[in-house]
């Protein structure tokens, strides 16, 4: 038996056929065309799925279910998207609309929850009952897995850990609050912090690495310069890691997950990032003071496939 | 069938006999004598329980289990106290030691978790599957109930929500971090904030209410003066409520519990406290922006009995 996973994004709809071990054996994508009515978007989603199935010489009856991940807030029980950021979907039943084209059970969840679920089922958190996956990108996405299941609170909107306030009255955040973790520890924030440091220290290696064009700074620039011993960059990276660590310490004190998985571009820094974070957690969380074991920290393993695999693995 | 609940505190051991509806029908207490060896403490605990049972003309066999709540970190599975703040208990099996005197199953958990469990089973969170109870006192204690069960993470140390950092690099906290929620929103913090305002504004009603002796300020003083229209006190209360609200907003964005219960002395302020907090949550959490229902907010109902009732209700 096989499973279908769909990653509905603001730009593309990506779909994949997945086996029982969470391995994708066929995938494809079509543009979302996000200004369109939901009926058109879902019609294209169905066509993509049917094409993938046909391409493998399979039938719909060879599949057990379709899982769909989208940004925003789902109604998991009803198979609906209540609200999707960036896409024109408000209170839309994917179960009903997709069911018009394909006779399979449809499960829906939030994309960050699904990324965490994928890590739990087939990635870095496999074998751990309780995990938190934090994806550091433009913003901070996060998902919480408790006893192997997605935890999303009573209204399916939980696990917005990027929107914990860490510095009350601090940097304004897109969510309307001030000082959210996301506004200090996202890749966007890292770029801002790197740029500010480069402006103040024109002799820094940061400036040379981008040929003096500060618009070319990305979330990697400070890490690259720090690894070459540039003092300004080292200070930027130390502070940025501390921002990540402070949010992770809050997560540990609140949830005590067995493992924390870090995803997003920054996780490519590997131990250069993870080792100081582990140290930060040992020194700044409640449990180690009493010789109690705390969460391990690993880099995400599922990469871009997380959305498809996690969605395919969704169950009632 | 009846149940036994024990609230093991730094000063007293309180025990109670509880019926199936969570009602205490007999209770008593003895001093903890916290400097003593664990064998002596547990011997006295057993004697207290046996005396209560005898006093009601009952037998040990009329009871189903003993639950014990203590500060610190338990090993729920093994019935142990791994670490108890304030009491000389390190890696002590209550199940084994108490079992020497009374042949009943023994369950152990943390006192803040048990207070939350008591509210969930018989108090303000009754009927809600997912709840968070926050007890505002000298510090901030908290417990998380998910699907009717205590959630305490993989190491039984979760739900230390008072030790989320809210103001990075802010006020030093007992836990070693800086800027924890507890250091801004506990009763201790409220007293500090009231005192600072009184010192800066000697004409404030705060000063007259304590007859000029600022050592007499308690967590109620600013609320009392604010209700009489004192501007300094109103500013203190507004800021203090905002500190509580900011932490609660973090809890909502992280857990999306169906209900949040506020316990501790400050909950006696009732709607004067709860109404502005509800407003703060509506304006500062992620869900309402998308017309999604958020947590209700209620005052705790179990009072001093929470520790005994919650412990008595503990199950495997």
Coordinates of C-alpha atoms in Angstrom, one line a residue:
Chain A
X1 CA 0.0 0.0 0.0
X2 CA 1.2 3.5 -0.9
X3 CA 0.5 7.0 0.4
X4 CA 0.2 10.4 -1.3
X5 CA 1.7 13.5 0.2
X6 CA 1.1 17.1 -0.9
X7 CA 3.0 20.2 0.1
X8 CA 0.8 23.2 -0.7
X9 CA 3.0 26.3 -0.7
X10 CA 2.5 29.9 -1.8
X11 CA 4.4 29.3 -5.0
X12 CA 4.1 25.6 -5.8
X13 CA 2.0 22.6 -5.1
X14 CA 4.5 19.7 -4.7
X15 CA 3.1 16.2 -4.5
X16 CA 4.8 12.8 -4.1
X17 CA 4.0 9.1 -3.9
X18 CA 5.4 7.6 -0.8
X19 CA 5.9 4.0 0.3
X20 CA 5.3 2.5 3.8
X21 CA 8.8 3.4 4.9
X22 CA 8.4 7.1 4.1
X23 CA 10.4 6.9 0.8
X24 CA 9.2 9.0 -2.1
X25 CA 9.2 7.0 -5.4
X26 CA 7.7 9.7 -7.6
X27 CA 7.2 13.4 -7.3
X28 CA 6.2 16.5 -9.2
X29 CA 4.9 20.0 -8.9
X30 CA 2.7 22.7 -10.5
X31 CA 2.4 26.4 -9.7
X32 CA -0.1 27.3 -7.0
X33 CA -1.3 30.4 -8.7
X34 CA -2.2 31.7 -5.4
X35 CA -4.5 34.5 -6.4
X36 CA -7.0 32.0 -7.8
X37 CA -10.2 30.5 -6.4
X38 CA -9.7 27.4 -4.2
X39 CA -11.6 25.2 -6.7
X40 CA -9.0 25.9 -9.4
X41 CA -6.1 25.3 -7.0
X42 CA -7.5 22.0 -5.8
X43 CA -8.4 20.9 -9.3
X44 CA -4.8 21.3 -10.3
X45 CA -3.7 19.5 -7.2
X46 CA -5.9 16.5 -8.1
X47 CA -4.7 16.5 -11.7
X48 CA -1.0 16.5 -10.5
X49 CA -1.7 13.5 -8.1
X50 CA -3.6 11.5 -10.8
X51 CA -0.8 12.2 -13.3
X52 CA 1.8 10.9 -10.8
X53 CA -0.2 7.7 -10.1
X54 CA -0.7 7.1 -13.8
X55 CA 3.0 7.7 -14.5
X56 CA 3.8 4.8 -12.2
X57 CA 1.3 2.5 -13.8
X58 CA -0.7 2.4 -10.6
X59 CA -4.4 2.9 -9.7
X60 CA -6.0 5.1 -7.0
X61 CA -6.9 1.9 -5.2
X62 CA -3.2 1.2 -4.7
X63 CA -3.1 4.1 -2.3
X64 CA -4.4 4.4 1.3
X65 CA -4.7 8.2 1.8
X66 CA -3.8 11.7 0.8
X67 CA -2.2 14.1 3.2
X68 CA -1.9 17.8 2.6
X69 CA 0.2 20.3 4.4
X70 CA -0.4 24.0 4.1
X71 CA 0.7 27.2 5.9
X72 CA -1.7 28.6 8.4
X73 CA -4.3 26.9 10.5
X74 CA -6.1 23.6 9.6
X75 CA -9.2 21.9 11.0
X76 CA -7.6 18.4 11.2
X77 CA -10.8 16.7 12.2
X78 CA -12.8 18.1 9.3
X79 CA -10.0 18.0 6.8
X80 CA -10.3 21.7 6.2
X81 CA -8.0 24.7 5.9
X82 CA -9.4 27.4 8.2
X83 CA -6.8 30.0 7.2
X84 CA -3.7 29.8 5.0
X85 CA -1.2 32.6 5.0
X86 CA -0.3 33.7 1.4
X87 CA -3.0 31.6 -0.3
X88 CA -6.6 32.4 -1.0
X89 CA -8.0 29.7 1.2
X90 CA -10.4 30.5 4.0
X91 CA -12.5 27.7 5.6
X92 CA -12.1 25.4 2.6
X93 CA -12.7 21.6 2.9
X94 CA -9.9 19.9 1.2
X95 CA -11.4 16.6 2.1
X96 CA -14.6 17.5 0.2
X97 CA -13.1 19.3 -2.7
X98 CA -10.3 16.9 -3.4
X99 CA -12.7 14.0 -2.8
X100 CA -14.6 15.2 -6.0
X101 CA -11.6 14.0 -8.0
X102 CA -10.0 11.2 -6.0
X103 CA -11.8 8.7 -3.8
X104 CA -9.4 8.5 -0.9
X105 CA -9.4 9.7 2.7
X106 CA -7.9 13.2 3.0
X107 CA -5.9 14.5 6.0
X108 CA -4.8 18.1 6.5
X109 CA -2.3 19.7 8.8
X110 CA -0.1 22.7 9.1
X111 CA 3.2 22.6 7.1
X112 CA 5.5 23.2 10.2
X113 CA 3.7 20.5 12.1
X114 CA 4.2 18.2 9.1
X115 CA 7.9 18.9 8.9
X116 CA 8.2 17.9 12.5
X117 CA 6.2 14.8 11.9
X118 CA 8.4 13.8 9.0
X119 CA 11.5 14.1 11.2
X120 CA 9.7 12.1 13.8
X121 CA 8.6 9.3 11.5
X122 CA 11.6 9.1 9.1
X123 CA 14.2 11.6 10.0
X124 CA 16.4 13.0 12.9
X125 CA 13.7 12.4 15.6
X126 CA 13.0 8.8 14.5
X127 CA 12.9 6.6 17.6
X128 CA 12.1 9.5 20.0
X129 CA 8.6 9.7 21.4
X130 CA 8.6 13.4 22.2
X131 CA 10.4 15.9 19.9
X132 CA 10.3 19.5 18.8
X133 CA 11.5 20.5 15.3
X134 CA 12.4 24.1 14.7
X135 CA 12.8 25.3 11.1
X136 CA 14.9 28.5 10.9
X137 CA 14.2 30.3 7.7
X138 CA 12.6 33.6 6.7
X139 CA 10.6 33.1 9.9
X140 CA 10.8 30.3 12.5
X141 CA 8.4 27.4 12.0
X142 CA 8.0 24.7 14.6
X143 CA 6.2 21.5 15.3
X144 CA 5.7 19.5 18.5
X145 CA 5.4 15.7 18.5
X146 CA 4.1 14.1 21.7
X147 CA 4.0 10.3 22.0
X148 CA 4.5 10.1 18.2
X149 CA 1.6 12.4 17.4
X150 CA 1.4 16.0 16.2
X151 CA 0.4 18.2 19.1
X152 CA -1.4 21.3 17.9
X153 CA -3.6 22.3 20.9
X154 CA -7.4 22.4 21.1
X155 CA -7.7 24.7 18.0
X156 CA -4.9 23.2 15.8
X157 CA -3.0 26.5 16.1
X158 CA -0.4 25.5 18.6
X159 CA 3.4 25.2 18.3
X160 CA 4.0 28.8 17.0
X161 CA 7.2 28.8 19.0
X162 CA 8.7 31.5 16.8
X163 CA 6.1 33.7 18.4
X164 CA 7.2 33.4 21.9
X165 CA 8.3 36.8 23.1
X166 CA 12.0 36.6 24.2
X167 CA 12.7 40.3 24.5
X168 CA 9.6 42.1 25.6
X169 CA 9.2 45.4 23.8
X170 CA 12.0 44.4 21.4
X171 CA 12.1 44.2 17.6
X172 CA 8.7 44.3 15.9
X173 CA 7.5 41.0 14.6
X174 CA 5.2 40.3 11.6
X175 CA 2.7 38.7 14.0
X176 CA 2.1 42.1 15.7
X177 CA 3.9 41.5 18.9
X178 CA 7.3 42.8 19.8
X179 CA 10.4 40.8 20.6
X180 CA 9.3 37.4 19.3
X181 CA 12.0 34.7 19.1
X182 CA 11.6 34.9 15.3
X183 CA 12.6 38.5 15.2
X184 CA 16.0 37.6 16.7
X185 CA 16.8 34.0 15.6
X186 CA 15.3 33.7 12.1
X187 CA 17.6 33.8 9.0
X188 CA 16.1 37.2 8.3
X189 CA 17.2 38.4 11.7
X190 CA 20.7 36.9 11.2
X191 CA 21.0 38.9 8.0
X192 CA 19.9 42.1 9.8
X193 CA 22.4 41.5 12.6
X194 CA 25.2 40.8 10.1
X195 CA 24.5 43.9 8.1
X196 CA 24.4 46.1 11.2
X197 CA 27.7 44.8 12.3
X198 CA 29.2 45.2 8.8
X199 CA 28.0 48.8 8.7
X200 CA 29.6 49.6 12.1
X201 CA 32.9 47.7 11.2
X202 CA 33.7 48.5 7.6
X203 CA 37.0 46.6 7.9
X204 CA 35.3 43.3 8.8
X205 CA 35.8 40.3 6.5
X206 CA 32.0 40.3 6.2
X207 CA 32.3 43.4 3.9
X208 CA 35.0 41.8 1.8
X209 CA 33.1 38.5 1.4
X210 CA 30.2 40.4 -0.3
X211 CA 32.5 42.7 -2.2
X212 CA 31.3 45.7 -0.2
X213 CA 27.7 45.2 -1.3
X214 CA 25.8 44.7 1.9
X215 CA 22.7 43.7 0.0
X216 CA 24.5 40.5 -0.8
X217 CA 24.7 39.4 2.8
X218 CA 22.9 36.2 3.5
X219 CA 22.4 34.1 6.6
X220 CA 25.7 32.3 5.9
X221 CA 28.0 35.3 5.5
X222 CA 28.7 35.9 9.2
X223 CA 29.3 32.1 9.7
X224 CA 31.8 32.1 6.8
X225 CA 33.7 35.1 8.1
X226 CA 33.6 33.8 11.6
X227 CA 35.2 30.5 10.5
X228 CA 38.1 32.6 9.1
X229 CA 38.6 34.2 12.5
X230 CA 37.0 37.6 11.8
X231 CA 36.3 39.2 15.1
X232 CA 33.2 41.2 14.1
X233 CA 31.7 38.0 12.5
X234 CA 32.5 35.9 15.5
X235 CA 30.7 38.4 17.7
X236 CA 27.7 38.3 15.3
X237 CA 27.6 34.5 15.3
X238 CA 28.0 34.3 19.1
X239 CA 25.1 36.6 19.7
X240 CA 22.9 35.0 17.0
X241 CA 23.6 31.5 18.5
X242 CA 22.7 32.9 21.9
X243 CA 19.4 34.1 20.5
X244 CA 18.7 30.7 19.1
X245 CA 19.8 29.1 22.4
X246 CA 17.6 31.3 24.6
X247 CA 14.5 30.2 22.6
X248 CA 15.6 26.6 22.8
X249 CA 16.1 26.8 26.5
X250 CA 12.6 28.1 26.8
X251 CA 11.4 25.1 24.8
X252 CA 13.3 22.7 27.1
X253 CA 12.0 24.3 30.3
X254 CA 8.4 24.2 28.9
X255 CA 8.3 20.9 27.0
X256 CA 11.3 18.8 27.9
X257 CA 11.3 17.0 24.5
X258 CA 13.7 14.1 24.2
X259 CA 15.2 15.6 21.1
X260 CA 15.2 19.0 19.4
X261 CA 15.7 19.0 15.6
X262 CA 17.0 22.2 13.9
X263 CA 16.0 22.6 10.2
X264 CA 16.5 25.3 7.7
X265 CA 19.6 26.6 5.9
X266 CA 21.5 27.3 9.1
X267 CA 21.5 23.6 10.1
X268 CA 24.1 23.1 7.4
X269 CA 26.5 24.7 9.8
X270 CA 26.4 21.4 11.6
X271 CA 28.4 21.1 14.8
X272 CA 29.7 24.7 14.4
X273 CA 26.1 25.6 15.4
X274 CA 25.0 22.6 17.4
X275 CA 27.9 22.3 19.8
X276 CA 27.6 25.8 21.3
X277 CA 23.9 25.4 21.4
X278 CA 24.2 22.2 23.4
X279 CA 26.5 24.0 25.8
X280 CA 24.0 26.8 26.1
X281 CA 21.2 24.4 26.9
X282 CA 23.3 22.6 29.6
X283 CA 24.1 25.9 31.2
X284 CA 20.6 27.6 30.9
X285 CA 17.9 25.0 31.5
X286 CA 16.3 23.8 34.7
X287 CA 17.0 20.1 34.6
X288 CA 20.8 19.8 34.4
X289 CA 21.1 21.8 37.6
X290 CA 19.6 18.7 39.3
X291 CA 21.5 16.2 37.2
X292 CA 18.5 15.3 35.1
X293 CA 18.9 14.4 31.4
X294 CA 17.9 17.0 28.8
X295 CA 17.0 17.0 25.2
X296 CA 19.5 16.1 22.6
X297 CA 20.0 18.4 19.6
X298 CA 20.3 17.3 16.0
X299 CA 20.2 18.8 12.5
X300 CA 17.1 18.0 10.4
X301 CA 17.5 15.1 7.9
X302 CA 14.4 15.3 5.7
X303 CA 15.3 18.5 3.8
X304 CA 12.9 19.6 1.1
X305 CA 11.1 16.2 1.1
X306 CA 9.8 16.8 4.7
X307 CA 6.6 18.4 3.4
X308 CA 5.6 15.5 1.1
X309 CA 6.7 12.6 3.4
X310 CA 5.2 14.1 6.5
X311 CA 1.9 14.8 4.7
X312 CA 1.8 11.3 3.3
X313 CA 2.3 9.8 6.8
X314 CA -0.7 11.8 8.3
X315 CA -3.3 9.6 9.9
X316 CA -6.7 10.2 11.5
Chain B
X1 CA -13.4 2.9 47.0
X2 CA -11.3 5.8 48.4
X3 CA -8.0 7.4 47.6
X4 CA -5.2 8.9 49.7
X5 CA -3.5 12.2 48.7
X6 CA -0.3 13.6 50.3
X7 CA 1.1 17.1 49.8
X8 CA 4.7 16.9 50.9
X9 CA 5.9 20.5 51.4
X10 CA 9.1 22.0 52.9
X11 CA 7.2 22.9 56.2
X12 CA 4.4 20.4 56.5
X13 CA 3.2 17.0 55.2
X14 CA -0.5 17.3 54.6
X15 CA -2.5 14.2 53.9
X16 CA -6.2 13.6 53.1
X17 CA -8.7 10.9 52.4
X18 CA -10.6 11.6 49.2
X19 CA -13.7 10.0 47.7
X20 CA -14.3 9.1 44.0
X21 CA -15.6 12.6 43.3
X22 CA -12.4 14.3 44.5
X23 CA -13.9 15.4 47.8
X24 CA -11.7 15.3 50.9
X25 CA -13.5 13.7 53.9
X26 CA -10.7 13.7 56.4
X27 CA -7.4 15.5 56.5
X28 CA -4.4 16.3 58.8
X29 CA -0.8 17.3 58.8
X30 CA 2.5 16.9 60.6
X31 CA 5.7 18.9 60.3
X32 CA 8.1 17.8 57.6
X33 CA 11.2 18.3 59.6
X34 CA 13.0 18.8 56.4
X35 CA 16.6 18.5 57.7
X36 CA 15.9 14.8 58.6
X37 CA 16.7 11.6 56.7
X38 CA 14.1 10.5 54.2
X39 CA 13.3 7.4 56.2
X40 CA 12.1 9.5 59.1
X41 CA 10.0 11.8 56.9
X42 CA 8.3 8.9 55.2
X43 CA 7.7 7.1 58.5
X44 CA 5.9 10.1 59.8
X45 CA 4.0 10.4 56.5
X46 CA 2.8 6.7 56.8
X47 CA 1.8 7.2 60.5
X48 CA -0.3 10.3 59.5
X49 CA -2.1 8.3 56.8
X50 CA -2.7 5.3 59.0
X51 CA -4.1 7.6 61.8
X52 CA -6.5 9.3 59.3
X53 CA -7.7 5.9 58.1
X54 CA -8.2 4.6 61.7
X55 CA -10.0 7.9 62.6
X56 CA -12.6 7.2 60.0
X57 CA -13.1 3.6 61.1
X58 CA -11.7 2.4 57.8
X59 CA -9.1 -0.2 56.7
X60 CA -6.2 0.2 54.3
X61 CA -8.1 -2.2 52.0
X62 CA -10.8 0.4 51.6
X63 CA -8.3 2.5 49.6
X64 CA -7.1 2.1 46.1
X65 CA -3.9 4.1 46.0
X66 CA -1.7 6.8 47.6
X67 CA -0.6 9.7 45.5
X68 CA 2.2 12.0 46.7
X69 CA 3.1 15.5 45.4
X70 CA 6.4 17.1 46.1
X71 CA 8.4 20.0 44.8
X72 CA 11.2 19.2 42.4
X73 CA 11.5 16.4 39.9
X74 CA 9.8 13.0 40.2
X75 CA 10.4 9.7 38.4
X76 CA 6.7 9.0 37.9
X77 CA 7.2 5.5 36.5
X78 CA 9.3 4.3 39.4
X79 CA 7.4 6.2 42.1
X80 CA 10.6 8.1 43.1
X81 CA 11.6 11.6 44.0
X82 CA 14.7 12.4 42.0
X83 CA 15.2 15.8 43.4
X84 CA 13.1 17.8 45.8
X85 CA 13.9 21.5 46.4
X86 CA 14.0 22.4 50.1
X87 CA 13.7 18.8 51.3
X88 CA 16.5 16.3 51.9
X89 CA 15.2 13.9 49.3
X90 CA 17.6 12.7 46.5
X91 CA 16.7 9.7 44.4
X92 CA 14.3 8.3 47.0
X93 CA 11.7 5.7 46.2
X94 CA 8.6 6.7 47.9
X95 CA 6.9 3.6 46.5
X96 CA 9.3 1.4 48.2
X97 CA 9.7 3.2 51.5
X98 CA 6.0 4.0 52.0
X99 CA 5.2 0.5 50.9
X100 CA 7.0 -0.8 54.0
X101 CA 4.2 0.6 56.1
X102 CA 1.1 0.6 53.8
X103 CA 0.4 -2.0 51.1
X104 CA -1.1 0.2 48.4
X105 CA 0.2 1.4 45.0
X106 CA 2.1 4.7 45.4
X107 CA 2.1 7.3 42.6
X108 CA 4.4 10.4 42.7
X109 CA 4.4 13.7 40.8
X110 CA 5.5 17.3 41.1
X111 CA 3.3 19.6 43.2
X112 CA 2.7 22.2 40.4
X113 CA 1.7 19.4 38.0
X114 CA -0.6 18.0 40.7
X115 CA -2.2 21.4 41.3
X116 CA -3.0 21.6 37.5
X117 CA -4.3 18.0 37.6
X118 CA -6.6 18.9 40.5
X119 CA -8.1 21.8 38.6
X120 CA -8.5 19.6 35.6
X121 CA -10.2 16.7 37.5
X122 CA -12.3 18.7 40.0
X123 CA -11.8 22.4 39.6
X124 CA -11.8 25.3 37.1
X125 CA -10.5 23.2 34.2
X126 CA -13.0 20.4 34.7
X127 CA -14.5 19.4 31.4
X128 CA -11.6 20.7 29.3
X129 CA -9.2 18.2 27.7
X130 CA -6.2 20.5 27.5
X131 CA -5.4 23.1 30.2
X132 CA -2.5 25.0 31.7
X133 CA -2.6 26.0 35.4
X134 CA -0.3 28.8 36.4
X135 CA 0.1 29.4 40.2
X136 CA 1.4 32.9 40.9
X137 CA 3.1 33.0 44.3
X138 CA 6.6 33.5 45.6
X139 CA 7.6 32.0 42.2
X140 CA 5.5 30.8 39.3
X141 CA 4.5 27.2 39.3
X142 CA 2.7 25.6 36.4
X143 CA 1.3 22.4 35.1
X144 CA 0.2 21.2 31.7
X145 CA -2.7 18.8 31.1
X146 CA -3.0 17.3 27.7
X147 CA -5.9 15.0 26.9
X148 CA -6.7 14.8 30.6
X149 CA -3.2 13.6 31.6
X150 CA -0.3 15.4 33.2
X151 CA 2.3 16.3 30.5
X152 CA 5.8 16.4 32.0
X153 CA 8.1 15.7 29.1
X154 CA 10.4 12.8 28.6
X155 CA 12.2 13.4 31.9
X156 CA 9.3 14.5 34.1
X157 CA 10.8 18.0 34.4
X158 CA 8.6 19.9 31.9
X159 CA 6.1 22.7 32.5
X160 CA 8.6 25.0 34.2
X161 CA 6.8 27.9 32.4
X162 CA 7.9 30.4 35.0
X163 CA 11.3 29.8 33.7
X164 CA 10.7 31.0 30.1
X165 CA 12.8 34.0 29.5
X166 CA 10.6 36.9 28.6
X167 CA 13.1 39.7 28.9
X168 CA 16.5 38.4 27.7
X169 CA 19.3 39.8 29.9
X170 CA 16.7 41.1 32.4
X171 CA 16.2 40.6 36.1
X172 CA 18.2 37.7 37.6
X173 CA 16.1 34.7 38.4
X174 CA 16.7 32.0 41.1
X175 CA 17.1 29.4 38.4
X176 CA 20.3 31.1 37.1
X177 CA 18.9 32.6 34.0
X178 CA 18.1 36.3 33.5
X179 CA 14.7 37.7 32.6
X180 CA 12.5 34.7 33.4
X181 CA 8.7 35.2 33.5
X182 CA 8.8 34.5 37.2
X183 CA 11.1 37.4 37.9
X184 CA 8.5 39.8 36.4
X185 CA 5.1 38.2 37.1
X186 CA 5.4 36.4 40.5
X187 CA 4.0 37.9 43.7
X188 CA 7.6 38.6 44.7
X189 CA 8.1 40.6 41.5
X190 CA 4.8 42.5 42.1
X191 CA 6.0 43.5 45.6
X192 CA 9.3 44.6 44.1
X193 CA 7.6 46.7 41.4
X194 CA 5.2 48.2 43.9
X195 CA 8.0 49.1 46.3
X196 CA 10.1 50.8 43.5
X197 CA 7.1 52.9 42.5
X198 CA 6.3 53.8 46.1
X199 CA 9.9 55.0 46.6
X200 CA 9.8 57.1 43.5
X201 CA 6.4 58.5 44.3
X202 CA 6.2 59.2 48.1
X203 CA 2.8 60.8 47.7
X204 CA 1.2 57.7 46.3
X205 CA -1.6 56.0 48.1
X206 CA 0.6 52.9 48.2
X207 CA 2.7 54.6 50.9
X208 CA -0.3 55.6 53.0
X209 CA -1.8 52.1 52.8
X210 CA 1.3 50.7 54.5
X211 CA 1.6 53.6 56.9
X212 CA 4.9 54.7 55.2
X213 CA 6.5 51.3 56.0
X214 CA 7.5 50.0 52.6
X215 CA 8.4 46.6 54.2
X216 CA 4.7 46.1 54.7
X217 CA 3.9 46.2 51.0
X218 CA 2.5 42.9 49.8
X219 CA 1.2 41.6 46.4
X220 CA -2.2 43.1 47.1
X221 CA -1.1 46.7 48.0
X222 CA -0.9 48.0 44.5
X223 CA -4.2 46.4 43.5
X224 CA -5.9 48.0 46.6
X225 CA -4.5 51.5 45.8
X226 CA -5.3 51.1 42.1
X227 CA -8.9 50.4 42.9
X228 CA -9.1 53.7 44.8
X229 CA -7.8 55.5 41.7
X230 CA -4.2 56.1 42.7
X231 CA -2.3 56.9 39.5
X232 CA 1.1 55.4 40.6
X233 CA -0.7 52.2 41.7
X234 CA -2.7 52.0 38.4
X235 CA 0.6 52.2 36.5
X236 CA 2.1 49.4 38.7
X237 CA -0.9 47.2 38.2
X238 CA -1.1 47.9 34.4
X239 CA 2.6 46.9 34.0
X240 CA 2.3 43.9 36.2
X241 CA -0.8 42.6 34.4
X242 CA 1.1 43.1 31.1
X243 CA 4.0 41.0 32.4
X244 CA 1.5 38.2 33.3
X245 CA -0.2 38.7 30.0
X246 CA 3.0 38.4 27.9
X247 CA 3.8 35.1 29.5
X248 CA 0.3 33.9 29.0
X249 CA 0.4 34.9 25.3
X250 CA 3.6 32.8 25.0
X251 CA 1.7 29.9 26.5
X252 CA -1.2 30.3 24.1
X253 CA 1.1 30.6 21.1
X254 CA 3.0 27.5 22.2
X255 CA 0.3 25.2 23.6
X256 CA -3.1 26.6 22.6
X257 CA -4.7 25.1 25.7
X258 CA -8.5 25.2 25.8
X259 CA -8.4 26.9 29.2
X260 CA -5.8 28.7 31.3
X261 CA -6.3 28.6 35.1
X262 CA -4.7 31.3 37.3
X263 CA -4.0 30.3 40.9
X264 CA -2.2 31.9 43.8
X265 CA -3.1 34.9 45.9
X266 CA -3.5 37.3 43.0
X267 CA -6.4 35.2 41.5
X268 CA -8.5 36.7 44.4
X269 CA -8.5 39.9 42.3
X270 CA -11.0 38.1 40.1
X271 CA -12.2 40.0 37.0
X272 CA -10.2 43.0 37.9
X273 CA -7.2 40.8 36.9
X274 CA -8.8 38.4 34.4
X275 CA -10.6 40.8 32.2
X276 CA -7.6 42.9 31.1
X277 CA -5.6 39.6 30.7
X278 CA -8.3 38.3 28.3
X279 CA -8.1 41.5 26.3
X280 CA -4.3 41.2 26.3
X281 CA -4.5 37.6 25.0
X282 CA -7.0 38.6 22.3
X283 CA -4.7 41.4 21.1
X284 CA -1.4 39.5 21.4
X285 CA -1.8 36.0 20.3
X286 CA -1.6 34.4 17.0
X287 CA -5.0 32.8 16.6
X288 CA -7.5 35.6 17.0
X289 CA -5.9 37.5 14.1
X290 CA -7.3 34.6 12.0
X291 CA -10.7 34.4 13.8
X292 CA -9.6 31.3 15.6
X293 CA -10.9 30.6 19.1
X294 CA -8.4 30.9 21.9
X295 CA -8.0 29.8 25.5
X296 CA -10.5 30.9 28.1
X297 CA -9.1 32.3 31.4
X298 CA -10.4 31.4 34.8
X299 CA -9.4 31.7 38.5
X300 CA -8.3 28.5 40.2
X301 CA -11.0 26.8 42.3
X302 CA -9.2 24.2 44.3
X303 CA -7.3 26.5 46.7
X304 CA -5.2 24.8 49.4
X305 CA -6.9 21.4 48.8
X306 CA -5.4 21.1 45.3
X307 CA -2.3 19.3 46.5
X308 CA -4.2 16.6 48.3
X309 CA -7.0 16.1 45.8
X310 CA -4.7 16.1 42.8
X311 CA -2.3 13.7 44.4
X312 CA -5.2 11.4 45.4
X313 CA -6.4 11.4 41.8
X314 CA -3.0 10.3 40.4
X315 CA -3.1 7.1 38.3
X316 CA -0.4 5.0 36.7

